[in-house]
JSON list of C-alpha atoms and ligand atoms in Angstrom, two decimals:
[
{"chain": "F", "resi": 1, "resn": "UNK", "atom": "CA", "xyz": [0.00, 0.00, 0.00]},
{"chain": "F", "resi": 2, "resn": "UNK", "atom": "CA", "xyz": [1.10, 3.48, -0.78]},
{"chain": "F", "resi": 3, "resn": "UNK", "atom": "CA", "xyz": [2.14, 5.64, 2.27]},
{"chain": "F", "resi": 4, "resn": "UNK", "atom": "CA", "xyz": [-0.64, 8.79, 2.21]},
{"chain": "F", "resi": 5, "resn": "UNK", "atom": "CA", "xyz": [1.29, 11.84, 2.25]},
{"chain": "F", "resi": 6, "resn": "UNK", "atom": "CA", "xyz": [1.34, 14.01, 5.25]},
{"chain": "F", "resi": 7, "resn": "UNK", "atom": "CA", "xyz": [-1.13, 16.94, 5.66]},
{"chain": "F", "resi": 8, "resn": "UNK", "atom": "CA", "xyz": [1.63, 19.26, 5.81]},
{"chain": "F", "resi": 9, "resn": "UNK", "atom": "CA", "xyz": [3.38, 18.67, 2.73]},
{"chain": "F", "resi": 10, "resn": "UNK", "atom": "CA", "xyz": [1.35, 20.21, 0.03]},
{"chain": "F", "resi": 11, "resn": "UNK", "atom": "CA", "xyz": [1.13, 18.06, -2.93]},
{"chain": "F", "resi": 12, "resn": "UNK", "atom": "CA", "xyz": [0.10, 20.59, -6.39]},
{"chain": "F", "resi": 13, "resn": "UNK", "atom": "CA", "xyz": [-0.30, 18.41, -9.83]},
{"chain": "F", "resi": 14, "resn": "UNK", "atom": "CA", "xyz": [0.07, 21.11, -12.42]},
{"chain": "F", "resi": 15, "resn": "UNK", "atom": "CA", "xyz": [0.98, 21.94, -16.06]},
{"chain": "F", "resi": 16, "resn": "UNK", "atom": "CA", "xyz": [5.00, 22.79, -16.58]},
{"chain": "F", "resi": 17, "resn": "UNK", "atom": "CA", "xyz": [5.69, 26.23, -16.87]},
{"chain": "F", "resi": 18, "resn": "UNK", "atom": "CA", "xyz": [8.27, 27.82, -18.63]},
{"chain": "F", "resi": 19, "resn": "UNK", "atom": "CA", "xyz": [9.87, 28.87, -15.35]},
{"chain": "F", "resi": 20, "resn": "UNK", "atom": "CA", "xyz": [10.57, 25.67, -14.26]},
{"chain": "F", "resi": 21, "resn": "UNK", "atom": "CA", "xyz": [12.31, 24.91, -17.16]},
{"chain": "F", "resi": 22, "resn": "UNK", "atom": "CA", "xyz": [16.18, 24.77, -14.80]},
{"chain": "F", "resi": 23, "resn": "UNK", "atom": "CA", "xyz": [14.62, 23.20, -12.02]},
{"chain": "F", "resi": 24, "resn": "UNK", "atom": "CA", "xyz": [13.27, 20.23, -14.82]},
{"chain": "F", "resi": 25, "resn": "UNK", "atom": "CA", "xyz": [16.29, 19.63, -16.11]},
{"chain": "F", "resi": 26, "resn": "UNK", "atom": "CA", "xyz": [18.15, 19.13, -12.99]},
{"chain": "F", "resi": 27, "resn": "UNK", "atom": "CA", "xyz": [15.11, 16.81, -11.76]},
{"chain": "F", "resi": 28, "resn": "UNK", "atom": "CA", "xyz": [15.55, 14.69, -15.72]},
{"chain": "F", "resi": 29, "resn": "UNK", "atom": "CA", "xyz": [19.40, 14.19, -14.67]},
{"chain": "F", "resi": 30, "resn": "UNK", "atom": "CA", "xyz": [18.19, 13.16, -10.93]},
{"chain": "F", "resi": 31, "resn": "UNK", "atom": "CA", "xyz": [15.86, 10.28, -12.28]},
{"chain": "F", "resi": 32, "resn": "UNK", "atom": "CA", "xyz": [18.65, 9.10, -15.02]},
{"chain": "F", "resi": 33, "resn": "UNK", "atom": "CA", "xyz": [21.48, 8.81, -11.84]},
{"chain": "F", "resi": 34, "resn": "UNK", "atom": "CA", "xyz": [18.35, 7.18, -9.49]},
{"chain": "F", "resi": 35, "resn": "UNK", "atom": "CA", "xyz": [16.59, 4.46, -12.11]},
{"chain": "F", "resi": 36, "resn": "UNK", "atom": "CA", "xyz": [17.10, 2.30, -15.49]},
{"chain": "F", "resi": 37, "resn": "UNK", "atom": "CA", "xyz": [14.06, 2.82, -16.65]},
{"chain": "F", "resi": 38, "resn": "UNK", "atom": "CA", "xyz": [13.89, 6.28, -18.30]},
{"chain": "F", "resi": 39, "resn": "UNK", "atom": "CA", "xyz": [14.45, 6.88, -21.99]},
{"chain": "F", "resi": 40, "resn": "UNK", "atom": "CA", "xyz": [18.28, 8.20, -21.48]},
{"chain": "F", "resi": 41, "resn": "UNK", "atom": "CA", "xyz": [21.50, 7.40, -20.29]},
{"chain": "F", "resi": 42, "resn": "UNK", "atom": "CA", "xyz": [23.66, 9.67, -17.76]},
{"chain": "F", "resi": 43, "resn": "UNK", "atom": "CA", "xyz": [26.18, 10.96, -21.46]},
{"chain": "F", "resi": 44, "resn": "UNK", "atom": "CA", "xyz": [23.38, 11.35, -23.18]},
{"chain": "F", "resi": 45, "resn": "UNK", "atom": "CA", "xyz": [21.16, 14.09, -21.68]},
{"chain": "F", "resi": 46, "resn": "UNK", "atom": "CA", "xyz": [22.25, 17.35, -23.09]},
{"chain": "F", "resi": 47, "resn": "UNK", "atom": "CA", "xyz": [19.00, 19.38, -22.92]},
{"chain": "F", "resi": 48, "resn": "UNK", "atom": "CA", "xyz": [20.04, 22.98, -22.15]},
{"chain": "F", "resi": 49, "resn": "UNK", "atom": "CA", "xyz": [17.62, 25.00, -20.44]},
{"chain": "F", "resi": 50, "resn": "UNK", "atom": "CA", "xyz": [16.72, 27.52, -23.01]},
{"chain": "F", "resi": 51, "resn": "UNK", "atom": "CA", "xyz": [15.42, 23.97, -24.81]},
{"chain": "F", "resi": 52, "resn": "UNK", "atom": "CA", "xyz": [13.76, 23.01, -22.31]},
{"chain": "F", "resi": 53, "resn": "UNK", "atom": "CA", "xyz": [12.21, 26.22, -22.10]},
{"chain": "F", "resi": 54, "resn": "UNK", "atom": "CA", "xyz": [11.15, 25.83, -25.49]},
{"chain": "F", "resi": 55, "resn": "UNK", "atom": "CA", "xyz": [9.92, 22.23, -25.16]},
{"chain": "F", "resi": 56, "resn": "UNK", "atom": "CA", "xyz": [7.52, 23.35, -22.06]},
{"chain": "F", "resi": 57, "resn": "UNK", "atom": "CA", "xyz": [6.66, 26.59, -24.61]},
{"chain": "F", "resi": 58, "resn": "UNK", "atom": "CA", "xyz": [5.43, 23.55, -27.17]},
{"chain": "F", "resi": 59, "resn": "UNK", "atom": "CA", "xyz": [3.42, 21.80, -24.64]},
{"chain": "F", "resi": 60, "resn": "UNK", "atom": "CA", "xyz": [1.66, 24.42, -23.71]},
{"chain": "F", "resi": 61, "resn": "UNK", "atom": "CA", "xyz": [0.63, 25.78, -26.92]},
{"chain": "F", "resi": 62, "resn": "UNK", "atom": "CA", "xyz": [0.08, 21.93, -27.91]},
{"chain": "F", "resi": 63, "resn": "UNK", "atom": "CA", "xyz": [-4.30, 20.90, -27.80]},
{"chain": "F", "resi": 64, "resn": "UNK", "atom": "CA", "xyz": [-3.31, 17.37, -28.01]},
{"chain": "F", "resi": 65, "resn": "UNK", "atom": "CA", "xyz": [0.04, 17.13, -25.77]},
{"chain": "F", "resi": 66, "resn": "UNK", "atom": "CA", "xyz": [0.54, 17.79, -22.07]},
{"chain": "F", "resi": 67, "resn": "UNK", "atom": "CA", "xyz": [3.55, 17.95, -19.23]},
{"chain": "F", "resi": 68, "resn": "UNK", "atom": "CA", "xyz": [2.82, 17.68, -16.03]},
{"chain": "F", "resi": 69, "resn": "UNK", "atom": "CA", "xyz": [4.93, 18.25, -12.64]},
{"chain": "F", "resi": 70, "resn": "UNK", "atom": "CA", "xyz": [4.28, 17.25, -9.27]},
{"chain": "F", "resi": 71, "resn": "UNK", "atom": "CA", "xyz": [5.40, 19.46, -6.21]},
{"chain": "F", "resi": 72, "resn": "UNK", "atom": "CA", "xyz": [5.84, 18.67, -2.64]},
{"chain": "F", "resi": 73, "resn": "UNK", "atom": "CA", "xyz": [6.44, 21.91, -0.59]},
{"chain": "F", "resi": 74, "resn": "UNK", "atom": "CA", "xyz": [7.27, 23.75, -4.37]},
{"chain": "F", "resi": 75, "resn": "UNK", "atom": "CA", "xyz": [9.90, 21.13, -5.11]},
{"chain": "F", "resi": 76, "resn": "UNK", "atom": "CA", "xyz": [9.38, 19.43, -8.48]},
{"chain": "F", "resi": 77, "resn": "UNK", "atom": "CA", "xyz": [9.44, 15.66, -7.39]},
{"chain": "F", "resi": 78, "resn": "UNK", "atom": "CA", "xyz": [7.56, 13.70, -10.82]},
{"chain": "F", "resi": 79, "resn": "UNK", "atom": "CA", "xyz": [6.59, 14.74, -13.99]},
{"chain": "F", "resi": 80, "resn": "UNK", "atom": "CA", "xyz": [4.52, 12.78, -16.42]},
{"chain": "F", "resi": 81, "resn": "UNK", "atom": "CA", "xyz": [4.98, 13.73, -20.40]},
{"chain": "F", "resi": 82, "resn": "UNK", "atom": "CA", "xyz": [2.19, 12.85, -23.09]},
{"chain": "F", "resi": 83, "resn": "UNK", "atom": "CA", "xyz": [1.96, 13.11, -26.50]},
{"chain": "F", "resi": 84, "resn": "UNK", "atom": "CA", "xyz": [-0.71, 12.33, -29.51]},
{"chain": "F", "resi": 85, "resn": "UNK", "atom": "CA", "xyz": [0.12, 11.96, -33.17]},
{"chain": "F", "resi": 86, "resn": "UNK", "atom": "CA", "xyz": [0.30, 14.66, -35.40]},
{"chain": "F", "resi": 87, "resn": "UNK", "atom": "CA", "xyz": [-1.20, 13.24, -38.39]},
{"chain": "F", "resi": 88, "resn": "UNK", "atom": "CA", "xyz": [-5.12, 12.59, -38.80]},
{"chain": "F", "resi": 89, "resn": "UNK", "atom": "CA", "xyz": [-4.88, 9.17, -38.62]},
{"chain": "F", "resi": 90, "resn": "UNK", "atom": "CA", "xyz": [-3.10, 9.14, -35.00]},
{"chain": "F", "resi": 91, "resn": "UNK", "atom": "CA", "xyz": [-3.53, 12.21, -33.16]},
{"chain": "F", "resi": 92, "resn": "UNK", "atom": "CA", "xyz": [-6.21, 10.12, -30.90]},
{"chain": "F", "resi": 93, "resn": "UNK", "atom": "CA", "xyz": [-3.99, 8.24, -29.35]},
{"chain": "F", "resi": 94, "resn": "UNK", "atom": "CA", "xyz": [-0.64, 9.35, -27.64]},
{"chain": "F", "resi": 95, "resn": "UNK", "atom": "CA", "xyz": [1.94, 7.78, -25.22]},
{"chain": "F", "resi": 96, "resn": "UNK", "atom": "CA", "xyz": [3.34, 9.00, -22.41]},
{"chain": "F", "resi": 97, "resn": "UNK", "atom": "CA", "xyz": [6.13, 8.97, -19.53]},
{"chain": "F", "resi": 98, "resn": "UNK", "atom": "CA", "xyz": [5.85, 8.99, -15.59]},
{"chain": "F", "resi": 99, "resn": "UNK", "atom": "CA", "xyz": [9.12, 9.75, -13.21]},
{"chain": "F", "resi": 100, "resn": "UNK", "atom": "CA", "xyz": [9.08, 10.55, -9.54]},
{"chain": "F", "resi": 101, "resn": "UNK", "atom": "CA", "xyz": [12.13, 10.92, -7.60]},
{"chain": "F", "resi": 102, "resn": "UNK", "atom": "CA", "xyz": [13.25, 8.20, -5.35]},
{"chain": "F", "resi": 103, "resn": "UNK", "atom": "CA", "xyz": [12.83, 9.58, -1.99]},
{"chain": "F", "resi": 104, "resn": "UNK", "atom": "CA", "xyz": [9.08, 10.23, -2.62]},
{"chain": "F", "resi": 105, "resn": "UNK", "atom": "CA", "xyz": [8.45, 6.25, -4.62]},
{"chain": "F", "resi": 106, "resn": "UNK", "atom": "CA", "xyz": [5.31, 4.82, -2.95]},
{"chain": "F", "resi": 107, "resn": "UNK", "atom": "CA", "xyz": [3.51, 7.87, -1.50]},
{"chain": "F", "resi": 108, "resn": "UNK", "atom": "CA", "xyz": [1.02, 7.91, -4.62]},
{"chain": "F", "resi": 109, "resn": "UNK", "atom": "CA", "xyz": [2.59, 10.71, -5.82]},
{"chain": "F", "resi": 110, "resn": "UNK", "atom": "CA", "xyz": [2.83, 8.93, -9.70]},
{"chain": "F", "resi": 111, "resn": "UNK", "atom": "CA", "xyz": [-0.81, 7.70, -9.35]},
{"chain": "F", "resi": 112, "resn": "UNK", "atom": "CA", "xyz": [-2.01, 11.23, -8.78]},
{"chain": "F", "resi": 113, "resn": "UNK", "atom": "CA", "xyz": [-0.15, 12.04, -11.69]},
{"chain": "F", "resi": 114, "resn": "UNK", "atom": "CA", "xyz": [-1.69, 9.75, -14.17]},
{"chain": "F", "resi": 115, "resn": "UNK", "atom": "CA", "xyz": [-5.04, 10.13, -13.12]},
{"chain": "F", "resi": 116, "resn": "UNK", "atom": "CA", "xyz": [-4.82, 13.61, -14.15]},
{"chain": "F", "resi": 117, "resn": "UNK", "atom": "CA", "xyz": [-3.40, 12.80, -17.52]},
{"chain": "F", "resi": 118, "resn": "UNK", "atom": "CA", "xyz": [-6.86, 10.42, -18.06]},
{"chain": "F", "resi": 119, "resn": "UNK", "atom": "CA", "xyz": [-9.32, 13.52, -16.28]},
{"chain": "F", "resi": 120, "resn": "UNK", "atom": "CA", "xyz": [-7.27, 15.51, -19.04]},
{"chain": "F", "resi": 121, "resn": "UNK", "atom": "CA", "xyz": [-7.81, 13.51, -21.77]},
{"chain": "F", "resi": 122, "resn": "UNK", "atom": "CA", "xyz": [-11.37, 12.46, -20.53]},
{"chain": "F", "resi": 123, "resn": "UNK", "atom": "CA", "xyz": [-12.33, 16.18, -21.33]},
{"chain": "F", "resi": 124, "resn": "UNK", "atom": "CA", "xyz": [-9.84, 16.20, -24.43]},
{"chain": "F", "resi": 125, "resn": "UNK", "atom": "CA", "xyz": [-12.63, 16.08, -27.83]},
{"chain": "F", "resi": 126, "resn": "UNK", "atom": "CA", "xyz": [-9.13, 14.85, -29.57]},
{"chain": "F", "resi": 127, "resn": "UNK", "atom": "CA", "xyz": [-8.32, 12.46, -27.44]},
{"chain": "F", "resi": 128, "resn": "UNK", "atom": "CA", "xyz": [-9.20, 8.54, -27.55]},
{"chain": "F", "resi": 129, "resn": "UNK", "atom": "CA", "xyz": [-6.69, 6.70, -25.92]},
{"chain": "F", "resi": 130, "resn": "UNK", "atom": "CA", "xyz": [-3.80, 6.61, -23.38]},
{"chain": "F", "resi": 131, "resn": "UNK", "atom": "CA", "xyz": [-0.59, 4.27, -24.41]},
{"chain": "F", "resi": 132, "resn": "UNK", "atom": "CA", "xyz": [2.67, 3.35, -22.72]},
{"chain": "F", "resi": 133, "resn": "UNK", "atom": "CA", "xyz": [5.63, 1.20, -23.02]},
{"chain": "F", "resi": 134, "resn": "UNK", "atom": "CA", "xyz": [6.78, -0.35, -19.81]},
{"chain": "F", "resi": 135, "resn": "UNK", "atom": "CA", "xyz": [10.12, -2.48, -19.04]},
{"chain": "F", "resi": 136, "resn": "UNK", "atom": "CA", "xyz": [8.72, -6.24, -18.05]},
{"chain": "F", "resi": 137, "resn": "UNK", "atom": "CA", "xyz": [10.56, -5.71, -14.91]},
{"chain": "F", "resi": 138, "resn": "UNK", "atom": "CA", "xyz": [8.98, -2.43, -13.63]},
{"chain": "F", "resi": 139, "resn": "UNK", "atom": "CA", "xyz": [6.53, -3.89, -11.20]},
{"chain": "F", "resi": 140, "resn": "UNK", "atom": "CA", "xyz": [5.78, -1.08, -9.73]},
{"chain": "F", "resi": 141, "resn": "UNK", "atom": "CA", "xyz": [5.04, 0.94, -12.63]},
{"chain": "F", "resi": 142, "resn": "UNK", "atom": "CA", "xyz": [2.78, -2.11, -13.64]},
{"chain": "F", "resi": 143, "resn": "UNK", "atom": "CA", "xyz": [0.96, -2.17, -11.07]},
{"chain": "F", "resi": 144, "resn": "UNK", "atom": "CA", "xyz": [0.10, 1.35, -11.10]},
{"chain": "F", "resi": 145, "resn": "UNK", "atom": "CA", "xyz": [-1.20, 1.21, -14.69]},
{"chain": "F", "resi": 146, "resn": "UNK", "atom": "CA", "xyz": [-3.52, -1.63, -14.20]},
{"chain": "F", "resi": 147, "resn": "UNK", "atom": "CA", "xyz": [-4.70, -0.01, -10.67]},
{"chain": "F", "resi": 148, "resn": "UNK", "atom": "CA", "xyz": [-5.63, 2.80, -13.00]},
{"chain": "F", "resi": 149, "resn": "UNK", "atom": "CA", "xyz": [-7.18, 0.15, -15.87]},
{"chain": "F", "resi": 150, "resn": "UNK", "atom": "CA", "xyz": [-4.87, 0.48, -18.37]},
{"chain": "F", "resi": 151, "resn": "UNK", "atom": "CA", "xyz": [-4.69, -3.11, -19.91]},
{"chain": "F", "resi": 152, "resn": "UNK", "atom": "CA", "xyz": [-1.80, -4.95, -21.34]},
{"chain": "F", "resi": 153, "resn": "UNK", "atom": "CA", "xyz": [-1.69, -5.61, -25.44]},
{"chain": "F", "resi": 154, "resn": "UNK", "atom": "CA", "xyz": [1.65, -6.59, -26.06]},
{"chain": "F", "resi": 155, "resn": "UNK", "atom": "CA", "xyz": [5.10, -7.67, -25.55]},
{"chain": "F", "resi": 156, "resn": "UNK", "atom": "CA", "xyz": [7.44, -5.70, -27.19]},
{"chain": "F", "resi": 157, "resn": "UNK", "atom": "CA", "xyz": [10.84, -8.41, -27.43]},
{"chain": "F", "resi": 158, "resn": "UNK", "atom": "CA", "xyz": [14.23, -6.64, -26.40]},
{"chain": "F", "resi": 159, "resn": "UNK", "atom": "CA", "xyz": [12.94, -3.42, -27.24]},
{"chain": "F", "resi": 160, "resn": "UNK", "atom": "CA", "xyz": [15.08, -1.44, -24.90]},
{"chain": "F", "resi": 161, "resn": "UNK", "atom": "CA", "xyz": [18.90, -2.24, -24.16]},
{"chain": "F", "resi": 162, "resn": "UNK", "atom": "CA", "xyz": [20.06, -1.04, -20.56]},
{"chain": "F", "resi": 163, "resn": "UNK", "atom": "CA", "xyz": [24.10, -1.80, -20.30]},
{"chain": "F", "resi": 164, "resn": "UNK", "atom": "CA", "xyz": [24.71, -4.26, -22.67]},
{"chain": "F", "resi": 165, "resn": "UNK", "atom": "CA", "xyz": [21.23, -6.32, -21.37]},
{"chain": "F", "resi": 166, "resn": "UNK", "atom": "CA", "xyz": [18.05, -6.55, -23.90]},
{"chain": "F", "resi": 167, "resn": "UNK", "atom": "CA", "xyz": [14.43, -6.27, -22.03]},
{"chain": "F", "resi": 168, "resn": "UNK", "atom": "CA", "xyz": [11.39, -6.81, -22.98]},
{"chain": "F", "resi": 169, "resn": "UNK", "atom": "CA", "xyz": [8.82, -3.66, -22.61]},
{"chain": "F", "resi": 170, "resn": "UNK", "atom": "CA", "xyz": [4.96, -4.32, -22.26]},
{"chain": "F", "resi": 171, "resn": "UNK", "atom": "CA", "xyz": [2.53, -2.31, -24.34]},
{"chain": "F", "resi": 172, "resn": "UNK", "atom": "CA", "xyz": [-0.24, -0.93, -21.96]},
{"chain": "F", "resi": 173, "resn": "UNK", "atom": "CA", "xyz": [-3.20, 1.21, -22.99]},
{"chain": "F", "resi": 174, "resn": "UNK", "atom": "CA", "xyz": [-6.56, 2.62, -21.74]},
{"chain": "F", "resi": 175, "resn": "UNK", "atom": "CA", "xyz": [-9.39, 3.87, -23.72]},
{"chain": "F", "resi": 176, "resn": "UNK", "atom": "CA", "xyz": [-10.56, 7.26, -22.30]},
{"chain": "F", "resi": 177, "resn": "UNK", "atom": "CA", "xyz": [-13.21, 8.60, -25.19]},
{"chain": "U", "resi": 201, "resn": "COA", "atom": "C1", "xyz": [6.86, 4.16, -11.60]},
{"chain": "U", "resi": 201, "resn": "COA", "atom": "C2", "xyz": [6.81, 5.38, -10.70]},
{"chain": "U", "resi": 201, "resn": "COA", "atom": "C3", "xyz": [6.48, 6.61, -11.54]},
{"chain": "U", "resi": 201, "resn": "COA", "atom": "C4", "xyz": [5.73, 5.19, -9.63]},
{"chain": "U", "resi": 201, "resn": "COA", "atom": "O1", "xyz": [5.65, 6.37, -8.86]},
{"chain": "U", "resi": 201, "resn": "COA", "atom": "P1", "xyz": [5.12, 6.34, -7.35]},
{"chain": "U", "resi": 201, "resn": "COA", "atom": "O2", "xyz": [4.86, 7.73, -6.94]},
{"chain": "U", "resi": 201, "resn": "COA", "atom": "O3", "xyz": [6.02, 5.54, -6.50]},
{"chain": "U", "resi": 201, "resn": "COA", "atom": "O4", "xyz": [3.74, 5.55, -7.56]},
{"chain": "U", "resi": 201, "resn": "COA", "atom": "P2", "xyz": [2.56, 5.35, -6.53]},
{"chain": "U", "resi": 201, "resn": "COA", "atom": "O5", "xyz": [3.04, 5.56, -5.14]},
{"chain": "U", "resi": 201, "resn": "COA", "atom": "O6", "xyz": [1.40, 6.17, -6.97]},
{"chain": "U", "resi": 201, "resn": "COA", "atom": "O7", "xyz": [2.15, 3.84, -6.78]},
{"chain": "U", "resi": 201, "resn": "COA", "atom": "C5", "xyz": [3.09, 2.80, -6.67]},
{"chain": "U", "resi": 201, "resn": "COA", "atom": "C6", "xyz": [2.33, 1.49, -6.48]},
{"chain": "U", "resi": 201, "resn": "COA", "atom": "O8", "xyz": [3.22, 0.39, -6.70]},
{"chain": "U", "resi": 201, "resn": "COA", "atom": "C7", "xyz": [3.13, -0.48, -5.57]},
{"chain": "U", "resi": 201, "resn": "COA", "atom": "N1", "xyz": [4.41, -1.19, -5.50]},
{"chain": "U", "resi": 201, "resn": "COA", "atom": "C8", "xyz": [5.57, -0.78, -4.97]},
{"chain": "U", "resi": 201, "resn": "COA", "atom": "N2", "xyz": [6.52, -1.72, -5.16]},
{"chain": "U", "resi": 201, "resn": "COA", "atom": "C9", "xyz": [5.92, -2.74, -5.82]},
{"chain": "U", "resi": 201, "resn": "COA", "atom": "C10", "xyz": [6.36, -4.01, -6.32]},
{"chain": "U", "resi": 201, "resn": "COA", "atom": "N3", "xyz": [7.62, -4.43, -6.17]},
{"chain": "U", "resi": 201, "resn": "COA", "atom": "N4", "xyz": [5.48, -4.81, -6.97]},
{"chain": "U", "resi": 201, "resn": "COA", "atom": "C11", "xyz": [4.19, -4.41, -7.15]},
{"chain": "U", "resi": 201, "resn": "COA", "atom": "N5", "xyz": [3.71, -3.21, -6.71]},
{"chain": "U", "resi": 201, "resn": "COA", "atom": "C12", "xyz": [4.58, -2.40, -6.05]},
{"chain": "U", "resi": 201, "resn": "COA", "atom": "C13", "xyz": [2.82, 0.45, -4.41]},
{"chain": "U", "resi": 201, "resn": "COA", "atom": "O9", "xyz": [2.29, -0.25, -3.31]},
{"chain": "U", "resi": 201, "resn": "COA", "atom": "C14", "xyz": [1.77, 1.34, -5.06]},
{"chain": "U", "resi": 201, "resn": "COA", "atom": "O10", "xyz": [0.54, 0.69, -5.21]},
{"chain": "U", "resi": 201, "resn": "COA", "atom": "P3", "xyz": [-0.75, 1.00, -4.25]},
{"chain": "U", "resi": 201, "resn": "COA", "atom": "O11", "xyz": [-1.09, 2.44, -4.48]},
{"chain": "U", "resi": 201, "resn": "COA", "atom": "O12", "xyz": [-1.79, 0.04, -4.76]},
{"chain": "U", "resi": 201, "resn": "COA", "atom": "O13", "xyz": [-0.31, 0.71, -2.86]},
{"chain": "U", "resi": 201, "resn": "COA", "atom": "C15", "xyz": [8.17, 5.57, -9.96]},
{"chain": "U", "resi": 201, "resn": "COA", "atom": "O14", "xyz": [8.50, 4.37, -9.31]},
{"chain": "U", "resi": 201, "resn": "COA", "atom": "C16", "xyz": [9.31, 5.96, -10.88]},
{"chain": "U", "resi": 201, "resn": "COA", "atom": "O15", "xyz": [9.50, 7.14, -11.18]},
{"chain": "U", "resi": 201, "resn": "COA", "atom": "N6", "xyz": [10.09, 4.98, -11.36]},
{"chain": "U", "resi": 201, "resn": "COA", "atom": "C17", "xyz": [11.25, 5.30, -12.23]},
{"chain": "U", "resi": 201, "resn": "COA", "atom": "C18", "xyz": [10.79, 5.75, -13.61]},
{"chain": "U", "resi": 201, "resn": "COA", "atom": "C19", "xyz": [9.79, 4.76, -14.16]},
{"chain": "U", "resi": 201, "resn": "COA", "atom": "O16", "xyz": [9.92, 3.57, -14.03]},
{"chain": "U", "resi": 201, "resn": "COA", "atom": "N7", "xyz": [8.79, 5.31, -14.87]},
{"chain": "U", "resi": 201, "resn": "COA", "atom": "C20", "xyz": [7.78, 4.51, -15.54]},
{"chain": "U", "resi": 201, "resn": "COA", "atom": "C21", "xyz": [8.31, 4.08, -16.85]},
{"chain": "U", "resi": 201, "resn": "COA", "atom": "S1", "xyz": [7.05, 3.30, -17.83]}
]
């Protein structure tokens, strides 16, 4: 069972602003030193901020995209990322990502997080359905996603290689039309 958080620390789900675009970036190269299971590896994440910047500039002039953040006492601690397809035939269905920092794993913090991705896209005219790829391994995460209903429609074989090691990802999604 999750821990609940404590009535003092104040918990704010929210859209990424552009002034949190520093702060962001030094939370991305937090999760890539704390877990294996986000898209990039520690040489690889060269995002300045002005970028960044830009990238939260894009999601929130985007209809069909969101980024979230997740504060504890104004501190970012997760962020979720989604994104539909741009052409006609996809922009109904997007994927997205979900990170929370260590120190703050199990508190519910990443379920609060993607129930206000499916709210969003409950209320989204665009938006049919919710996908995500998830490392076989990532119990957690798993368990979170079906908690939430998203079901499982695939295996995707070795499709992510983390030092040298293939793994298999699931393909999860939830229909929220
Ligand atoms: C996955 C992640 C976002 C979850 O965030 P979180 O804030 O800890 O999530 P929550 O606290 O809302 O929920 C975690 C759930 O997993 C459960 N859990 C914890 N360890 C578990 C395990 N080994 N097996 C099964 N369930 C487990 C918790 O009990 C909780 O479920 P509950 O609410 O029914 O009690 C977070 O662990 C993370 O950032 N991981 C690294 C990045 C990542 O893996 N992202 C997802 C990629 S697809």
């Amino acid at each position: 069972m999750s821990e609940p958080l404590k009535e003092n620390q104040n918990l704010v789900i929210r859209r990424a602003l552009t002034e949190d675009a520093v702060e962001l970036n030094e939370f991305y190269r937090n999760i890539i030193l704390e877990t294996d299971h986000f898209g990039y590896e520690v040489d690889e994440f060269h995002i300045t901020d002005e970028q960044q910047e830009h990238t939260i500039n894009m999601f929130i002039q985007a209809d069909n995209a969101i980024l979230l953040v997740a504060t504890l006492n104004d501190k970012i601690v997760g962020n979720l990322s989604f994104r539909a397809g741009t052409s006609k035939k996809f922009q109904h269905v997007g994927e997205f990502g979900v990170q929370v920092l260590k120190d703050y794993w199990n508190l519910g913090i990443g379920k609060e997080l993607v129930q206000c991705l499916i709210n969003w896209a409950k209320k989204n005219e665009t938006i049919y359905k919710i996908s995500l790829r998830v490392r076989a391994d990532n119990k957690n995460a798993i368990h979170l996603y079906k908690t939430l209903g998203f079901m499982e429609e695939g295996i995707l074989k070795g499709e992510m290689m983390c030092n040298g090691t293939l793994h298999d990802l699931i393909y999860m999604g939830i229909v929220v039309d």
